Short mmCIF file of C-alpha atoms in Angstrom, two decimals:
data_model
loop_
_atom_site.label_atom_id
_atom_site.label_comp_id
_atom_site.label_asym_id
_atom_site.label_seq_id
_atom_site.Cartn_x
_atom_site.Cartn_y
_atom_site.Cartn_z
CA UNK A 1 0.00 0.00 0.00
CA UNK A 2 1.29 3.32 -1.24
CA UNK A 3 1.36 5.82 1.79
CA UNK A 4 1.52 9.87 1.58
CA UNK A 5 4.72 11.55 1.40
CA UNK A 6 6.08 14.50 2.38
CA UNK A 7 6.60 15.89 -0.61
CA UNK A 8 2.73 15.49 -0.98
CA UNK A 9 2.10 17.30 2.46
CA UNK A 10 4.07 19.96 1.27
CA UNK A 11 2.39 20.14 -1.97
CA UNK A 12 -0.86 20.56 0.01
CA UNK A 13 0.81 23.46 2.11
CA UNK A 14 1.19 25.36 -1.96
CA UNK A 15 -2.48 24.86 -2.18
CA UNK A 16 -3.71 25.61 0.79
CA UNK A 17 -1.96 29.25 0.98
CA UNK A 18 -4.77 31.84 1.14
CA UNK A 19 -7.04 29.46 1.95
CA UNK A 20 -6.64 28.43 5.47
CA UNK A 21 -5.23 29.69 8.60
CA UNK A 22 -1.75 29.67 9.21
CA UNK A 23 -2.59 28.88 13.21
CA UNK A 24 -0.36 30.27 15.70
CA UNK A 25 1.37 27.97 18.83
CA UNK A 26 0.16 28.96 22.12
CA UNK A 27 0.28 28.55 25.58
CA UNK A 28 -1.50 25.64 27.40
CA UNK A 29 -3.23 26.36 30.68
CA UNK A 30 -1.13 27.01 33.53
CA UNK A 31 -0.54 25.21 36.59
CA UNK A 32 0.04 21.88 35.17
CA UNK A 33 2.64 20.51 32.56
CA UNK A 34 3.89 23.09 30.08
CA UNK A 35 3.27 22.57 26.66
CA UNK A 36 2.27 24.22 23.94
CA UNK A 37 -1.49 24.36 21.74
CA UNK A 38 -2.23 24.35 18.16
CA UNK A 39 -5.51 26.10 17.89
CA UNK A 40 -7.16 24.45 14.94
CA UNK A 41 -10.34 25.72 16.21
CA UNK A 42 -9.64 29.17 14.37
CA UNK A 43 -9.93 27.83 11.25
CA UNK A 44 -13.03 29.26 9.47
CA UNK A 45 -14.87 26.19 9.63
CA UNK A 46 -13.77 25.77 13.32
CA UNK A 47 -11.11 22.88 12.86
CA UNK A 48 -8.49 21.21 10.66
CA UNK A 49 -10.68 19.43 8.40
CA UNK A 50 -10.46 22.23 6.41
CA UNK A 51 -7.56 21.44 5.34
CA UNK A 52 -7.85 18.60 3.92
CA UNK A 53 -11.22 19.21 2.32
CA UNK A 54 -9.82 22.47 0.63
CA UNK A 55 -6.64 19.85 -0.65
CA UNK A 56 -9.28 17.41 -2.41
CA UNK A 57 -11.39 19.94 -3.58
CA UNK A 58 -8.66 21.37 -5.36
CA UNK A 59 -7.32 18.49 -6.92
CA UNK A 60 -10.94 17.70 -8.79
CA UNK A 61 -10.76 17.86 -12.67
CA UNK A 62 -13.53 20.41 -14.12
CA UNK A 63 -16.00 16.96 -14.85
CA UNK A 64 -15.73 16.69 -11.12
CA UNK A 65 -16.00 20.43 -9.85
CA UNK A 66 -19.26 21.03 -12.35
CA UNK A 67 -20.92 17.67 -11.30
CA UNK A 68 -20.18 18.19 -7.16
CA UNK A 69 -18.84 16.68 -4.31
CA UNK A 70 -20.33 14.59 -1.88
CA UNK A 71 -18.59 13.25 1.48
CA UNK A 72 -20.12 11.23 5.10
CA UNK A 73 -19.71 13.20 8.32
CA UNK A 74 -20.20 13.53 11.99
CA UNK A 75 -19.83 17.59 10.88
CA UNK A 76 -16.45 18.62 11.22
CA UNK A 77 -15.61 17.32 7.58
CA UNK A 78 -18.88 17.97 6.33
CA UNK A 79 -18.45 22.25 7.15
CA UNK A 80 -15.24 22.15 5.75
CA UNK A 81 -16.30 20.44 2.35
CA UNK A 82 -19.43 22.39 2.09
CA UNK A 83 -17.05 25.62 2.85
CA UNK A 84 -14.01 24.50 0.53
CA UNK A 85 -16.28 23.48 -2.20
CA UNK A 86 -18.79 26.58 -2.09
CA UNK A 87 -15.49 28.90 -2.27
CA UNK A 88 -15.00 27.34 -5.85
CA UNK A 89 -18.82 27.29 -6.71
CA UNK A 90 -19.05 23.29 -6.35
CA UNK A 91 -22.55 21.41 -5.45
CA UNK A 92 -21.67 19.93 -1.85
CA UNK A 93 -23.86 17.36 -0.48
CA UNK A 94 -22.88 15.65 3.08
CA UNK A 95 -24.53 12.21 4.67
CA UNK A 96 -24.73 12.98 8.59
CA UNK A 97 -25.86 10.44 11.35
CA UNK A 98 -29.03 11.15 12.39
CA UNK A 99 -27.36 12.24 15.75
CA UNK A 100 -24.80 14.33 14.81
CA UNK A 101 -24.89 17.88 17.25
CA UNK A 102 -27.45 19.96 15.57
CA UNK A 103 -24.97 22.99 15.51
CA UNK A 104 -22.78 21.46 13.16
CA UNK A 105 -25.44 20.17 10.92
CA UNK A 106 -27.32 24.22 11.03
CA UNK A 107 -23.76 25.27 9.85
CA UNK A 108 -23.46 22.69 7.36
CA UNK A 109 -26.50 24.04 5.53
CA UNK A 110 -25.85 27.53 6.23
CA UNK A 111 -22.59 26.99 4.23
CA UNK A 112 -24.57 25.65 1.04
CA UNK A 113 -24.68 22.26 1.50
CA UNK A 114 -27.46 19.58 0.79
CA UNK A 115 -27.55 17.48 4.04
CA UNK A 116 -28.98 13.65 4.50
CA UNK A 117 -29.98 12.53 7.85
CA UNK A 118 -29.00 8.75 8.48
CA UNK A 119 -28.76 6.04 10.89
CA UNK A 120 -24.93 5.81 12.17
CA UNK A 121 -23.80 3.19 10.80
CA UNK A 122 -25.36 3.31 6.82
CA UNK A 123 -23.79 6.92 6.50
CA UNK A 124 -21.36 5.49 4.65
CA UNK A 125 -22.81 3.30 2.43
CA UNK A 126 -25.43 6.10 1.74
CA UNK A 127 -23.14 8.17 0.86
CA UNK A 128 -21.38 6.05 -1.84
CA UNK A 129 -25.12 4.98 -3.00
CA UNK A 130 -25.71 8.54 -3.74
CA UNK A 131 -21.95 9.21 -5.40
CA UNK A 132 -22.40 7.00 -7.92
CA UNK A 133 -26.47 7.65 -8.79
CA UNK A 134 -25.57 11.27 -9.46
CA UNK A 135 -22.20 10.73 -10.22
CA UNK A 136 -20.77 12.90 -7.24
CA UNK A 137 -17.06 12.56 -6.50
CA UNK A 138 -16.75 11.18 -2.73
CA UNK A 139 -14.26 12.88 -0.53
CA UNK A 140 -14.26 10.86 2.43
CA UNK A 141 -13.48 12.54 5.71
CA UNK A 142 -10.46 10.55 6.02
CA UNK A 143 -9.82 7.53 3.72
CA UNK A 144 -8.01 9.59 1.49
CA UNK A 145 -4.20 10.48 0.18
CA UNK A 146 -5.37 14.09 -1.13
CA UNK A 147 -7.09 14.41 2.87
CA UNK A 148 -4.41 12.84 4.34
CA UNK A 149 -1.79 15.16 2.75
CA UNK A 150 -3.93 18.02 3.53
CA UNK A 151 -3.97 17.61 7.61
CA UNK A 152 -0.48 16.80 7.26
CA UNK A 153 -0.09 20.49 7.07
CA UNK A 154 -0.59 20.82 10.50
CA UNK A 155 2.49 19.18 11.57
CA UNK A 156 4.71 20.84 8.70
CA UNK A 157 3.66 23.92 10.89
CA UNK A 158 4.22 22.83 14.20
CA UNK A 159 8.07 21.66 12.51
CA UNK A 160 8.67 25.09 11.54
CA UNK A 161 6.79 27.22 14.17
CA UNK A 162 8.56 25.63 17.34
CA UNK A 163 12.05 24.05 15.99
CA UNK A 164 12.31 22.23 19.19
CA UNK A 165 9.78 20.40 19.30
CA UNK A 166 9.90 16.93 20.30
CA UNK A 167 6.25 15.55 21.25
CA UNK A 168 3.22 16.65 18.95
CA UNK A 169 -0.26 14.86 20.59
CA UNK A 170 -3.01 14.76 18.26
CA UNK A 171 -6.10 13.33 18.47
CA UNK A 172 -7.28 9.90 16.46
CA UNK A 173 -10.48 8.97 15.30
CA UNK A 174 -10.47 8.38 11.34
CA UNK A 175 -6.56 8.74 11.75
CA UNK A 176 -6.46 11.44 8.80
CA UNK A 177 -5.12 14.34 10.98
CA UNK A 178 -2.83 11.43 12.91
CA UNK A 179 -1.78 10.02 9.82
CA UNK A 180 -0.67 13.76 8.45
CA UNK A 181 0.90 14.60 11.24
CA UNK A 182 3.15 11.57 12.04
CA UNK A 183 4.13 11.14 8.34
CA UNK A 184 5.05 14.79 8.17
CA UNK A 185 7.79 13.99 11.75
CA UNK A 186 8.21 10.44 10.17
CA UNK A 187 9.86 12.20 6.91
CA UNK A 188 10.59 15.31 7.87
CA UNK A 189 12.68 14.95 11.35
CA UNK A 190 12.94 10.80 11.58
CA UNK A 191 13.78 10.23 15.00
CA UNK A 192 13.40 13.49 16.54
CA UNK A 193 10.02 14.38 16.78
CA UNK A 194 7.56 11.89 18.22
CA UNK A 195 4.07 11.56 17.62
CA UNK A 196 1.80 10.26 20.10
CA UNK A 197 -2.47 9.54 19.46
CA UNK A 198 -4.82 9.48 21.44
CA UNK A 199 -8.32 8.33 21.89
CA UNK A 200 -11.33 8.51 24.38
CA UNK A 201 -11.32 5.00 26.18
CA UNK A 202 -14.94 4.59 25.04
CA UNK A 203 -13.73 4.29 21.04
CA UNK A 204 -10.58 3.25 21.41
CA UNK A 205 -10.28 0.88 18.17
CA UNK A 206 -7.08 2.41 17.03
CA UNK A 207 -5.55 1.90 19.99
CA UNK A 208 -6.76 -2.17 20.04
CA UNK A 209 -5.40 -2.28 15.94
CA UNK A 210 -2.04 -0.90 16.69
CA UNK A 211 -1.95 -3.18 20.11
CA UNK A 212 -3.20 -6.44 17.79
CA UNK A 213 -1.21 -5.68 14.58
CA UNK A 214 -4.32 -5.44 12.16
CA UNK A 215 -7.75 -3.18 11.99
CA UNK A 216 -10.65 -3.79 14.49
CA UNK A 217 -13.53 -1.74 14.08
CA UNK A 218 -15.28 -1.01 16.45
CA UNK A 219 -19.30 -1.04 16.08
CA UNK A 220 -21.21 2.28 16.79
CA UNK A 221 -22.84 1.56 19.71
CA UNK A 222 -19.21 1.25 21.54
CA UNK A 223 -18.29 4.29 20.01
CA UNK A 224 -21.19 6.51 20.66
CA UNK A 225 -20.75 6.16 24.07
CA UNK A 226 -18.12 8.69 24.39
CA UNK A 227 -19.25 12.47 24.60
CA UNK A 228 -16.30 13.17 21.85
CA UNK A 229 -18.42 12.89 18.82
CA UNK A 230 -15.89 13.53 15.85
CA UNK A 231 -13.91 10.60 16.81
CA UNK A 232 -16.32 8.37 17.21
CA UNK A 233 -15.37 6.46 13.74
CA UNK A 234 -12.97 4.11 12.94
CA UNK A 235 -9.69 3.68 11.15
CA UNK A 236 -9.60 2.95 7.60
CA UNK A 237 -7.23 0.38 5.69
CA UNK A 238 -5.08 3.52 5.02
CA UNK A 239 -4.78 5.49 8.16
CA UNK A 240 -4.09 2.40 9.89
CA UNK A 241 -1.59 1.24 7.91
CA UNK A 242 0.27 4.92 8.27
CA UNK A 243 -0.51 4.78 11.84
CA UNK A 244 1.02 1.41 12.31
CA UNK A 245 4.13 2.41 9.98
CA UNK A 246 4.44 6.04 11.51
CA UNK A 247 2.61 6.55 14.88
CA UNK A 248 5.00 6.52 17.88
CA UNK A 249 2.31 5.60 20.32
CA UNK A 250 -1.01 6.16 21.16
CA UNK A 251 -2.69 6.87 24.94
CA UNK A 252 -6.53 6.60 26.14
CA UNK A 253 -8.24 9.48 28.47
CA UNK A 254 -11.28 9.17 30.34
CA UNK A 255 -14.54 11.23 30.28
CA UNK A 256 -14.30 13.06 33.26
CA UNK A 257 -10.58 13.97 32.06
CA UNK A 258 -11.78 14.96 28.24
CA UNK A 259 -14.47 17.10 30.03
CA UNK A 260 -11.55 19.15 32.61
CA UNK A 261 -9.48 19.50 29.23
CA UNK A 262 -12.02 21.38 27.84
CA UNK A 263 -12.53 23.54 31.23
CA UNK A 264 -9.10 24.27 31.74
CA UNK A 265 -8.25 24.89 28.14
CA UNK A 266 -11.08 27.70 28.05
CA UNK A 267 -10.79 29.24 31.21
CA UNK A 268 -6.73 28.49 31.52
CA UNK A 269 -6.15 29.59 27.95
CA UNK A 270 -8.82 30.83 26.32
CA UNK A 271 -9.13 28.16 23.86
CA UNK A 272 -12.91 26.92 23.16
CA UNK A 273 -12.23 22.95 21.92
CA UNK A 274 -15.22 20.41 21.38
CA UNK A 275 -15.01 17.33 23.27
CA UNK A 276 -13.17 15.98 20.34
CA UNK A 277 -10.63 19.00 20.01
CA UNK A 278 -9.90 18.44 23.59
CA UNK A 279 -8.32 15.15 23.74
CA UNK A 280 -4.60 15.69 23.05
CA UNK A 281 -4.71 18.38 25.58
CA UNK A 282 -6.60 16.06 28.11
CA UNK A 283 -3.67 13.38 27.71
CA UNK A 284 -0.76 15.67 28.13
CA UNK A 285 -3.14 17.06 31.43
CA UNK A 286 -3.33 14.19 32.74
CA UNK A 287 0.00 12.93 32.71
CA UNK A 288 -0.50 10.19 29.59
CA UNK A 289 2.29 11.95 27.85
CA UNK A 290 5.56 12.89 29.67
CA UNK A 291 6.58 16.49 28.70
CA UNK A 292 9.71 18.20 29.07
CA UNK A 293 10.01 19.66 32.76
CA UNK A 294 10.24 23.92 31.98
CA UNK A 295 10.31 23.60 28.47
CA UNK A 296 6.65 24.60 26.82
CA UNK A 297 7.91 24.33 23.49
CA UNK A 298 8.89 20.39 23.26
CA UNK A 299 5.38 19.42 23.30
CA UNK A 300 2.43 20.64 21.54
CA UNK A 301 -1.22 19.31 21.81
CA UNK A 302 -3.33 19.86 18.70
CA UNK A 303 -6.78 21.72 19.24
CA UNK A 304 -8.46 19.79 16.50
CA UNK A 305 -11.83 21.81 16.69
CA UNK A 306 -13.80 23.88 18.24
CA UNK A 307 -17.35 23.40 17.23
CA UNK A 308 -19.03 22.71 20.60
CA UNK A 309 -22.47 22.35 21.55
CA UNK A 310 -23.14 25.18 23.35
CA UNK A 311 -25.30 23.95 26.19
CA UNK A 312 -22.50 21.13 26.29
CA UNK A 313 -19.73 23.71 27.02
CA UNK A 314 -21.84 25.33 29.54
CA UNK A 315 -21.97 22.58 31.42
CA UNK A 316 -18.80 21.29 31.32
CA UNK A 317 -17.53 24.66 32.63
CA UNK A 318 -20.17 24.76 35.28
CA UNK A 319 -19.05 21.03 36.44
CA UNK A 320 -15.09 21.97 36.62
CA UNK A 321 -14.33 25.50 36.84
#
């Protein structure tokens, strides 16, 4: 199996100029370890996905941009499609589980983009079904080299924002932004810069593939226990096999410990993150990931997004201020 390169990632980088946010490196909350954040969540959309939608989108031929795009998504990847594609005029439709937070479905159609409610676990299939009836090309939200190469971005940043770093945590549920990341250290620094993963203990399939040495998926209602709803899927036949190749480790956090992350990242940094945003920071909080003693710039968590439910937030801020 062919894996992405960084000469792809940085290919991405060319095409993503002007188009995305360049996000800055800043401090994590104080009074525990000291690292670093990558703020994701300023991204237009509200997280990295853009990215790698605005990467695919721009590599469709003119058959492909007049016809339209169509991806599956818990909303994260669905706003950033529907925003990359509507920047270039492209028809954007996005299959969404049925239970998807109703913010980032609103947004989804505020940004243009024809949305189908499904069960879970056929959102998926649906959306191939509907790809090849109206001949739609499908950009999944992660099973993809032209994704892939497109949240690799992230960590060609983090490389050249803080030259020493040695520890970037970023979350894993596709793998897409994991896969990026590690395969821009992997072949950009070899050796030096570690990646670590990590995963809410309630979907923790990547972290039972890498332990087993092949994929197991994990079925929805496992996954949809966890309050961190954008990584609630599981790895693909790609992102594993980068993850396996390329991933220095990966670590599991609790609830209660996702839930302080996002507390102490808004009210200790004044970074909003989703449940799902939160989890690299909730690993290096809780102590999953040793970080350099005094030095803030060896290890950066990635904010992946943002896009929180805002009764959700609330309460988690209530419950651990």
């Amino acid at each position: 199996m062919e894996l992405v390169s960084a000469d792809d990632i940085r290919a991405a980088g060319a095409r993503l100029q002007g188009a995305v946010v360049r996000t800055p490196l800043t401090a994590g909350p104080p009074g525990g370890p000291a690292f670093l954040v990558k703020p994701e969540s300023l991204q237009p959309t509200g997280a990295f996905k853009l990215r790698g939608a605005t990467n695919a989108v721009a590599l469709l031929n003119p058959v492909q941009r007049a016809s339209g795009v169509i991806t599956h998504s818990s909303g994260n990847h669905g706003q950033a499609l529907a925003y990359a594609a509507a920047r270039l005029g492209v028809p954007c439709t996005v299959v969404v589980p049925d239970n998807a937070p109703k913010v980032k479905v609103d947004r989804m159609r505020d940004r243009g983009a024809r949305v189908v409610l499904v069960p879970p676990a056929e959102r998926a299939a649906v959306a191939e079904e509907i790809s090849r009836a109206e001949l739609l090309a499908l950009v999944p939200p992660f099973d993809d080299p032209a994704v892939i190469a497109g949240q690799g971005t992230v960590g060609l940043e983090i490389l050249e924002q803080s030259p020493e770093v040695t520890t970037v945590v970023v979350p894993v549920g596709g793998g897409g932004l994991a896969s990026g990341v590690a395969t821009a250290a992997w072949t950009v620094h070899p050796r030096r810069v570690r990646v670590i993963g990590v995963e809410p203990e309630l979907a923790a399939d990547a972290a039972e593939s890498l332990d087993r040495g092949r994929r197991v998926p994990w079925e929805p209602e496992r996954t949809h226990r966890t309050m961190a709803d954008g990584v609630r899927v599981c790895l693909s036949d790609l992102t594993f096999e980068h993850l396996r190749r390329r991933l220095d480790g990966i670590v599991t956090v609790t609830e209660d410990e996702i839930a302080r992350a996002v507390a102490h990242l808004a009210l200790g940094a004044r970074v909003v993150a989703e449940p799902s945003g939160a989890l690299a920071a909730a690993a290096v909080l809780a102590g999953r990931v040793p970080t350099v003693r005094g030095r803030p710039e060896a290890t950066v968590a990635v904010v992946s997004g943002g896009n929180v439910d805002p009764d959700l937030f609330s309460r988690l801020l209530a419950e651990h201020r």
